[in-house]
JSON list of C-alpha atoms in Angstrom, two decimals:
[
{"chain": "A", "resi": 259, "resn": "MET", "atom": "CA", "xyz": [-44.48, -9.03, 2.65]},
{"chain": "A", "resi": 260, "resn": "SER", "atom": "CA", "xyz": [-43.53, -10.42, 6.00]},
{"chain": "A", "resi": 261, "resn": "ASN", "atom": "CA", "xyz": [-41.20, -8.72, 8.43]},
{"chain": "A", "resi": 262, "resn": "GLU", "atom": "CA", "xyz": [-38.65, -11.45, 7.78]},
{"chain": "A", "resi": 263, "resn": "THR", "atom": "CA", "xyz": [-38.69, -10.72, 4.04]},
{"chain": "A", "resi": 264, "resn": "VAL", "atom": "CA", "xyz": [-38.33, -6.98, 4.62]},
{"chain": "A", "resi": 265, "resn": "THR", "atom": "CA", "xyz": [-35.47, -7.56, 7.06]},
{"chain": "A", "resi": 266, "resn": "GLN", "atom": "CA", "xyz": [-33.77, -9.87, 4.59]},
{"chain": "A", "resi": 267, "resn": "MET", "atom": "CA", "xyz": [-34.15, -7.27, 1.82]},
{"chain": "A", "resi": 268, "resn": "GLN", "atom": "CA", "xyz": [-32.73, -4.54, 4.07]},
{"chain": "A", "resi": 269, "resn": "LYS", "atom": "CA", "xyz": [-29.72, -6.70, 4.92]},
{"chain": "A", "resi": 270, "resn": "GLN", "atom": "CA", "xyz": [-29.18, -7.52, 1.26]},
{"chain": "A", "resi": 271, "resn": "ILE", "atom": "CA", "xyz": [-29.42, -3.85, 0.23]},
{"chain": "A", "resi": 272, "resn": "ASP", "atom": "CA", "xyz": [-27.03, -2.86, 3.02]},
{"chain": "A", "resi": 273, "resn": "SER", "atom": "CA", "xyz": [-24.49, -5.52, 2.11]},
{"chain": "A", "resi": 274, "resn": "THR", "atom": "CA", "xyz": [-24.81, -4.76, -1.60]},
{"chain": "A", "resi": 275, "resn": "PHE", "atom": "CA", "xyz": [-24.81, -0.95, -1.52]},
{"chain": "A", "resi": 276, "resn": "GLY", "atom": "CA", "xyz": [-24.46, 0.42, 2.02]},
{"chain": "A", "resi": 277, "resn": "ALA", "atom": "CA", "xyz": [-21.36, -1.45, 3.13]},
{"chain": "A", "resi": 278, "resn": "PRO", "atom": "CA", "xyz": [-19.38, -0.69, -0.06]},
{"chain": "A", "resi": 279, "resn": "ALA", "atom": "CA", "xyz": [-20.42, 2.98, 0.16]},
{"chain": "A", "resi": 280, "resn": "ARG", "atom": "CA", "xyz": [-19.21, 3.18, 3.77]},
{"chain": "A", "resi": 281, "resn": "THR", "atom": "CA", "xyz": [-15.97, 1.40, 2.85]},
{"chain": "A", "resi": 282, "resn": "TYR", "atom": "CA", "xyz": [-15.38, 3.80, -0.03]},
{"chain": "A", "resi": 283, "resn": "ALA", "atom": "CA", "xyz": [-16.17, 6.86, 2.12]},
{"chain": "A", "resi": 284, "resn": "SER", "atom": "CA", "xyz": [-13.75, 5.60, 4.77]},
{"chain": "A", "resi": 285, "resn": "MET", "atom": "CA", "xyz": [-11.07, 5.12, 2.10]},
{"chain": "A", "resi": 286, "resn": "VAL", "atom": "CA", "xyz": [-11.64, 8.67, 0.81]},
{"chain": "A", "resi": 287, "resn": "LEU", "atom": "CA", "xyz": [-11.28, 10.10, 4.31]},
{"chain": "A", "resi": 288, "resn": "ASP", "atom": "CA", "xyz": [-8.12, 8.08, 5.00]},
{"chain": "A", "resi": 289, "resn": "HIS", "atom": "CA", "xyz": [-6.66, 9.18, 1.67]},
{"chain": "A", "resi": 290, "resn": "PHE", "atom": "CA", "xyz": [-7.51, 12.81, 2.37]},
{"chain": "A", "resi": 291, "resn": "GLU", "atom": "CA", "xyz": [-5.92, 12.56, 5.81]},
{"chain": "A", "resi": 292, "resn": "GLN", "atom": "CA", "xyz": [-2.73, 11.05, 4.39]},
{"chain": "A", "resi": 293, "resn": "LEU", "atom": "CA", "xyz": [-2.50, 13.69, 1.64]},
{"chain": "A", "resi": 294, "resn": "SER", "atom": "CA", "xyz": [-3.18, 16.49, 4.13]},
{"chain": "A", "resi": 295, "resn": "ASN", "atom": "CA", "xyz": [-0.48, 15.24, 6.48]},
{"chain": "A", "resi": 296, "resn": "LEU", "atom": "CA", "xyz": [1.98, 15.00, 3.60]},
{"chain": "A", "resi": 297, "resn": "GLN", "atom": "CA", "xyz": [1.14, 18.53, 2.47]},
{"chain": "A", "resi": 298, "resn": "PHE", "atom": "CA", "xyz": [1.43, 19.94, 6.00]},
{"chain": "A", "resi": 299, "resn": "ASP", "atom": "CA", "xyz": [4.81, 18.25, 6.49]},
{"chain": "A", "resi": 300, "resn": "ALA", "atom": "CA", "xyz": [6.02, 19.56, 3.14]},
{"chain": "A", "resi": 301, "resn": "ALA", "atom": "CA", "xyz": [4.75, 23.08, 3.81]},
{"chain": "A", "resi": 302, "resn": "LYS", "atom": "CA", "xyz": [6.45, 23.09, 7.21]},
{"chain": "A", "resi": 303, "resn": "ALA", "atom": "CA", "xyz": [9.74, 21.91, 5.73]},
{"chain": "A", "resi": 304, "resn": "TYR", "atom": "CA", "xyz": [9.59, 24.49, 2.92]},
{"chain": "A", "resi": 305, "resn": "ALA", "atom": "CA", "xyz": [8.72, 27.28, 5.37]},
{"chain": "A", "resi": 306, "resn": "GLU", "atom": "CA", "xyz": [11.56, 26.30, 7.71]},
{"chain": "A", "resi": 307, "resn": "THR", "atom": "CA", "xyz": [14.00, 26.30, 4.79]},
{"chain": "A", "resi": 308, "resn": "SER", "atom": "CA", "xyz": [12.77, 29.73, 3.68]},
{"chain": "A", "resi": 309, "resn": "ILE", "atom": "CA", "xyz": [13.15, 31.16, 7.18]},
{"chain": "A", "resi": 310, "resn": "GLN", "atom": "CA", "xyz": [16.63, 29.67, 7.54]},
{"chain": "A", "resi": 311, "resn": "GLN", "atom": "CA", "xyz": [17.65, 31.20, 4.22]},
{"chain": "A", "resi": 312, "resn": "ALA", "atom": "CA", "xyz": [16.22, 34.60, 5.15]},
{"chain": "A", "resi": 313, "resn": "ARG", "atom": "CA", "xyz": [18.16, 34.50, 8.41]},
{"chain": "A", "resi": 314, "resn": "ALA", "atom": "CA", "xyz": [21.31, 33.52, 6.53]},
{"chain": "A", "resi": 315, "resn": "ALA", "atom": "CA", "xyz": [20.78, 36.45, 4.15]},
{"chain": "A", "resi": 316, "resn": "LEU", "atom": "CA", "xyz": [20.56, 38.79, 7.13]},
{"chain": "A", "resi": 317, "resn": "GLU", "atom": "CA", "xyz": [23.97, 37.57, 8.27]},
{"chain": "A", "resi": 318, "resn": "VAL", "atom": "CA", "xyz": [25.67, 38.73, 5.04]},
{"chain": "A", "resi": 319, "resn": "LYS", "atom": "CA", "xyz": [28.03, 41.59, 5.91]},
{"chain": "A", "resi": 320, "resn": "ASP", "atom": "CA", "xyz": [30.88, 41.49, 3.42]},
{"chain": "A", "resi": 321, "resn": "PRO", "atom": "CA", "xyz": [31.80, 40.02, 0.00]},
{"chain": "A", "resi": 322, "resn": "SER", "atom": "CA", "xyz": [33.06, 36.73, 1.46]},
{"chain": "A", "resi": 323, "resn": "ASP", "atom": "CA", "xyz": [29.70, 36.29, 3.24]},
{"chain": "A", "resi": 324, "resn": "VAL", "atom": "CA", "xyz": [27.94, 36.88, -0.09]},
{"chain": "A", "resi": 325, "resn": "ARG", "atom": "CA", "xyz": [30.06, 34.18, -1.74]},
{"chain": "A", "resi": 326, "resn": "THR", "atom": "CA", "xyz": [29.34, 31.72, 1.10]},
{"chain": "A", "resi": 327, "resn": "PHE", "atom": "CA", "xyz": [25.64, 32.55, 0.99]},
{"chain": "A", "resi": 328, "resn": "VAL", "atom": "CA", "xyz": [25.42, 32.04, -2.79]},
{"chain": "A", "resi": 329, "resn": "GLU", "atom": "CA", "xyz": [27.34, 28.77, -2.59]},
{"chain": "A", "resi": 330, "resn": "ASN", "atom": "CA", "xyz": [24.97, 27.58, 0.13]},
{"chain": "A", "resi": 331, "resn": "GLN", "atom": "CA", "xyz": [21.98, 28.49, -2.07]},
{"chain": "A", "resi": 332, "resn": "GLN", "atom": "CA", "xyz": [23.04, 25.83, -4.58]},
{"chain": "A", "resi": 333, "resn": "LYS", "atom": "CA", "xyz": [23.00, 23.17, -1.87]},
{"chain": "A", "resi": 334, "resn": "VAL", "atom": "CA", "xyz": [19.67, 24.41, -0.55]},
{"chain": "A", "resi": 335, "resn": "ALA", "atom": "CA", "xyz": [18.18, 24.37, -4.06]},
{"chain": "A", "resi": 336, "resn": "LYS", "atom": "CA", "xyz": [19.44, 20.81, -4.60]},
{"chain": "A", "resi": 337, "resn": "ASP", "atom": "CA", "xyz": [18.06, 19.64, -1.25]},
{"chain": "A", "resi": 338, "resn": "LEU", "atom": "CA", "xyz": [14.74, 21.35, -1.91]},
{"chain": "A", "resi": 339, "resn": "GLY", "atom": "CA", "xyz": [14.51, 19.75, -5.36]},
{"chain": "A", "resi": 340, "resn": "GLU", "atom": "CA", "xyz": [15.14, 16.32, -3.85]},
{"chain": "A", "resi": 341, "resn": "ARG", "atom": "CA", "xyz": [12.51, 16.98, -1.18]},
{"chain": "A", "resi": 342, "resn": "MET", "atom": "CA", "xyz": [9.98, 18.02, -3.83]},
{"chain": "A", "resi": 343, "resn": "LYS", "atom": "CA", "xyz": [10.74, 14.93, -5.89]},
{"chain": "A", "resi": 344, "resn": "GLY", "atom": "CA", "xyz": [10.29, 12.70, -2.83]},
{"chain": "A", "resi": 345, "resn": "ASP", "atom": "CA", "xyz": [7.02, 14.43, -1.94]},
{"chain": "A", "resi": 346, "resn": "ALA", "atom": "CA", "xyz": [5.73, 13.98, -5.50]},
{"chain": "A", "resi": 347, "resn": "GLU", "atom": "CA", "xyz": [6.62, 10.29, -5.37]},
{"chain": "A", "resi": 348, "resn": "LYS", "atom": "CA", "xyz": [4.78, 9.91, -2.06]},
{"chain": "A", "resi": 349, "resn": "VAL", "atom": "CA", "xyz": [1.67, 11.58, -3.51]},
{"chain": "A", "resi": 350, "resn": "ALA", "atom": "CA", "xyz": [1.82, 9.34, -6.58]},
{"chain": "A", "resi": 351, "resn": "SER", "atom": "CA", "xyz": [2.16, 6.27, -4.38]},
{"chain": "A", "resi": 352, "resn": "LEU", "atom": "CA", "xyz": [-0.78, 7.32, -2.19]},
{"chain": "A", "resi": 353, "resn": "ASN", "atom": "CA", "xyz": [-2.93, 7.98, -5.25]},
{"chain": "A", "resi": 354, "resn": "GLN", "atom": "CA", "xyz": [-2.01, 4.65, -6.80]},
{"chain": "A", "resi": 355, "resn": "ALA", "atom": "CA", "xyz": [-2.84, 2.76, -3.62]},
{"chain": "A", "resi": 356, "resn": "PHE", "atom": "CA", "xyz": [-6.16, 4.62, -3.35]},
{"chain": "A", "resi": 357, "resn": "ALA", "atom": "CA", "xyz": [-7.06, 3.82, -6.96]},
{"chain": "A", "resi": 358, "resn": "GLN", "atom": "CA", "xyz": [-6.25, 0.14, -6.47]},
{"chain": "A", "resi": 359, "resn": "ASN", "atom": "CA", "xyz": [-8.31, -0.06, -3.28]},
{"chain": "A", "resi": 360, "resn": "ALA", "atom": "CA", "xyz": [-11.22, 1.79, -4.88]},
{"chain": "A", "resi": 361, "resn": "GLN", "atom": "CA", "xyz": [-11.13, -0.58, -7.84]},
{"chain": "A", "resi": 362, "resn": "LYS", "atom": "CA", "xyz": [-11.17, -3.57, -5.48]},
{"chain": "A", "resi": 363, "resn": "VAL", "atom": "CA", "xyz": [-14.19, -2.21, -3.58]},
{"chain": "A", "resi": 364, "resn": "THR", "atom": "CA", "xyz": [-15.98, -1.51, -6.87]},
{"chain": "A", "resi": 365, "resn": "GLN", "atom": "CA", "xyz": [-15.31, -5.01, -8.19]},
{"chain": "A", "resi": 366, "resn": "GLU", "atom": "CA", "xyz": [-16.47, -6.63, -4.96]},
{"chain": "A", "resi": 367, "resn": "SER", "atom": "CA", "xyz": [-19.62, -4.50, -4.97]},
{"chain": "A", "resi": 368, "resn": "ALA", "atom": "CA", "xyz": [-20.34, -5.34, -8.62]},
{"chain": "A", "resi": 369, "resn": "GLU", "atom": "CA", "xyz": [-19.96, -9.04, -7.82]},
{"chain": "A", "resi": 370, "resn": "LYS", "atom": "CA", "xyz": [-22.42, -8.70, -4.92]},
{"chain": "A", "resi": 371, "resn": "VAL", "atom": "CA", "xyz": [-24.92, -6.86, -7.12]},
{"chain": "A", "resi": 372, "resn": "SER", "atom": "CA", "xyz": [-24.62, -9.50, -9.81]},
{"chain": "A", "resi": 373, "resn": "LYS", "atom": "CA", "xyz": [-25.06, -12.29, -7.29]},
{"chain": "A", "resi": 374, "resn": "ALA", "atom": "CA", "xyz": [-28.05, -10.54, -5.69]},
{"chain": "A", "resi": 375, "resn": "ALA", "atom": "CA", "xyz": [-29.65, -10.05, -9.12]},
{"chain": "A", "resi": 376, "resn": "GLN", "atom": "CA", "xyz": [-29.16, -13.71, -9.93]},
{"chain": "A", "resi": 377, "resn": "ASN", "atom": "CA", "xyz": [-30.64, -14.76, -6.59]},
{"chain": "A", "resi": 378, "resn": "GLY", "atom": "CA", "xyz": [-33.54, -12.36, -7.09]},
{"chain": "A", "resi": 379, "resn": "ALA", "atom": "CA", "xyz": [-34.22, -13.77, -10.54]},
{"chain": "A", "resi": 380, "resn": "LYS", "atom": "CA", "xyz": [-34.14, -17.32, -9.17]},
{"chain": "A", "resi": 381, "resn": "THR", "atom": "CA", "xyz": [-36.49, -16.39, -6.35]},
{"chain": "A", "resi": 382, "resn": "ALA", "atom": "CA", "xyz": [-38.89, -14.64, -8.74]},
{"chain": "A", "resi": 383, "resn": "THR", "atom": "CA", "xyz": [-38.85, -17.63, -11.10]},
{"chain": "A", "resi": 384, "resn": "LYS", "atom": "CA", "xyz": [-39.45, -20.00, -8.22]},
{"chain": "A", "resi": 385, "resn": "ALA", "atom": "CA", "xyz": [-42.32, -17.87, -6.86]},
{"chain": "A", "resi": 386, "resn": "ALA", "atom": "CA", "xyz": [-43.89, -17.61, -10.32]},
{"chain": "A", "resi": 387, "resn": "SER", "atom": "CA", "xyz": [-43.75, -21.36, -10.86]},
{"chain": "A", "resi": 388, "resn": "GLN", "atom": "CA", "xyz": [-45.25, -22.04, -7.41]},
{"chain": "A", "resi": 389, "resn": "SER", "atom": "CA", "xyz": [-48.16, -19.67, -8.00]},
{"chain": "A", "resi": 390, "resn": "LYS", "atom": "CA", "xyz": [-49.24, -21.53, -11.15]}
]
């Protein structure tokens, strides 16, 4: 095989397998980063809420403070539930986008492999007919 043939094969292998693998790895890292950021933001918000509620509990000194604290807990629980729902929707959206992008990369890669196989078969047939 000539250097040109080897170089051409390397380019074809890279475009067929290497490039899609790098694209997929990049997508995985981006997805992980987005999920991590979402989780850190959520954890920070939940921790801040917990600390605020603990401080509020320390301020309870008489029965009217208890009533106010308990009434506030209902609002906090509602807000926290809405936050959790929003966070779950964000995660679902990120996962859906990742799945769609991964499917696209896979389809494009499969098309390249198919095309390369067809070209390889044509080249082999042509070489076989020329050698006869």
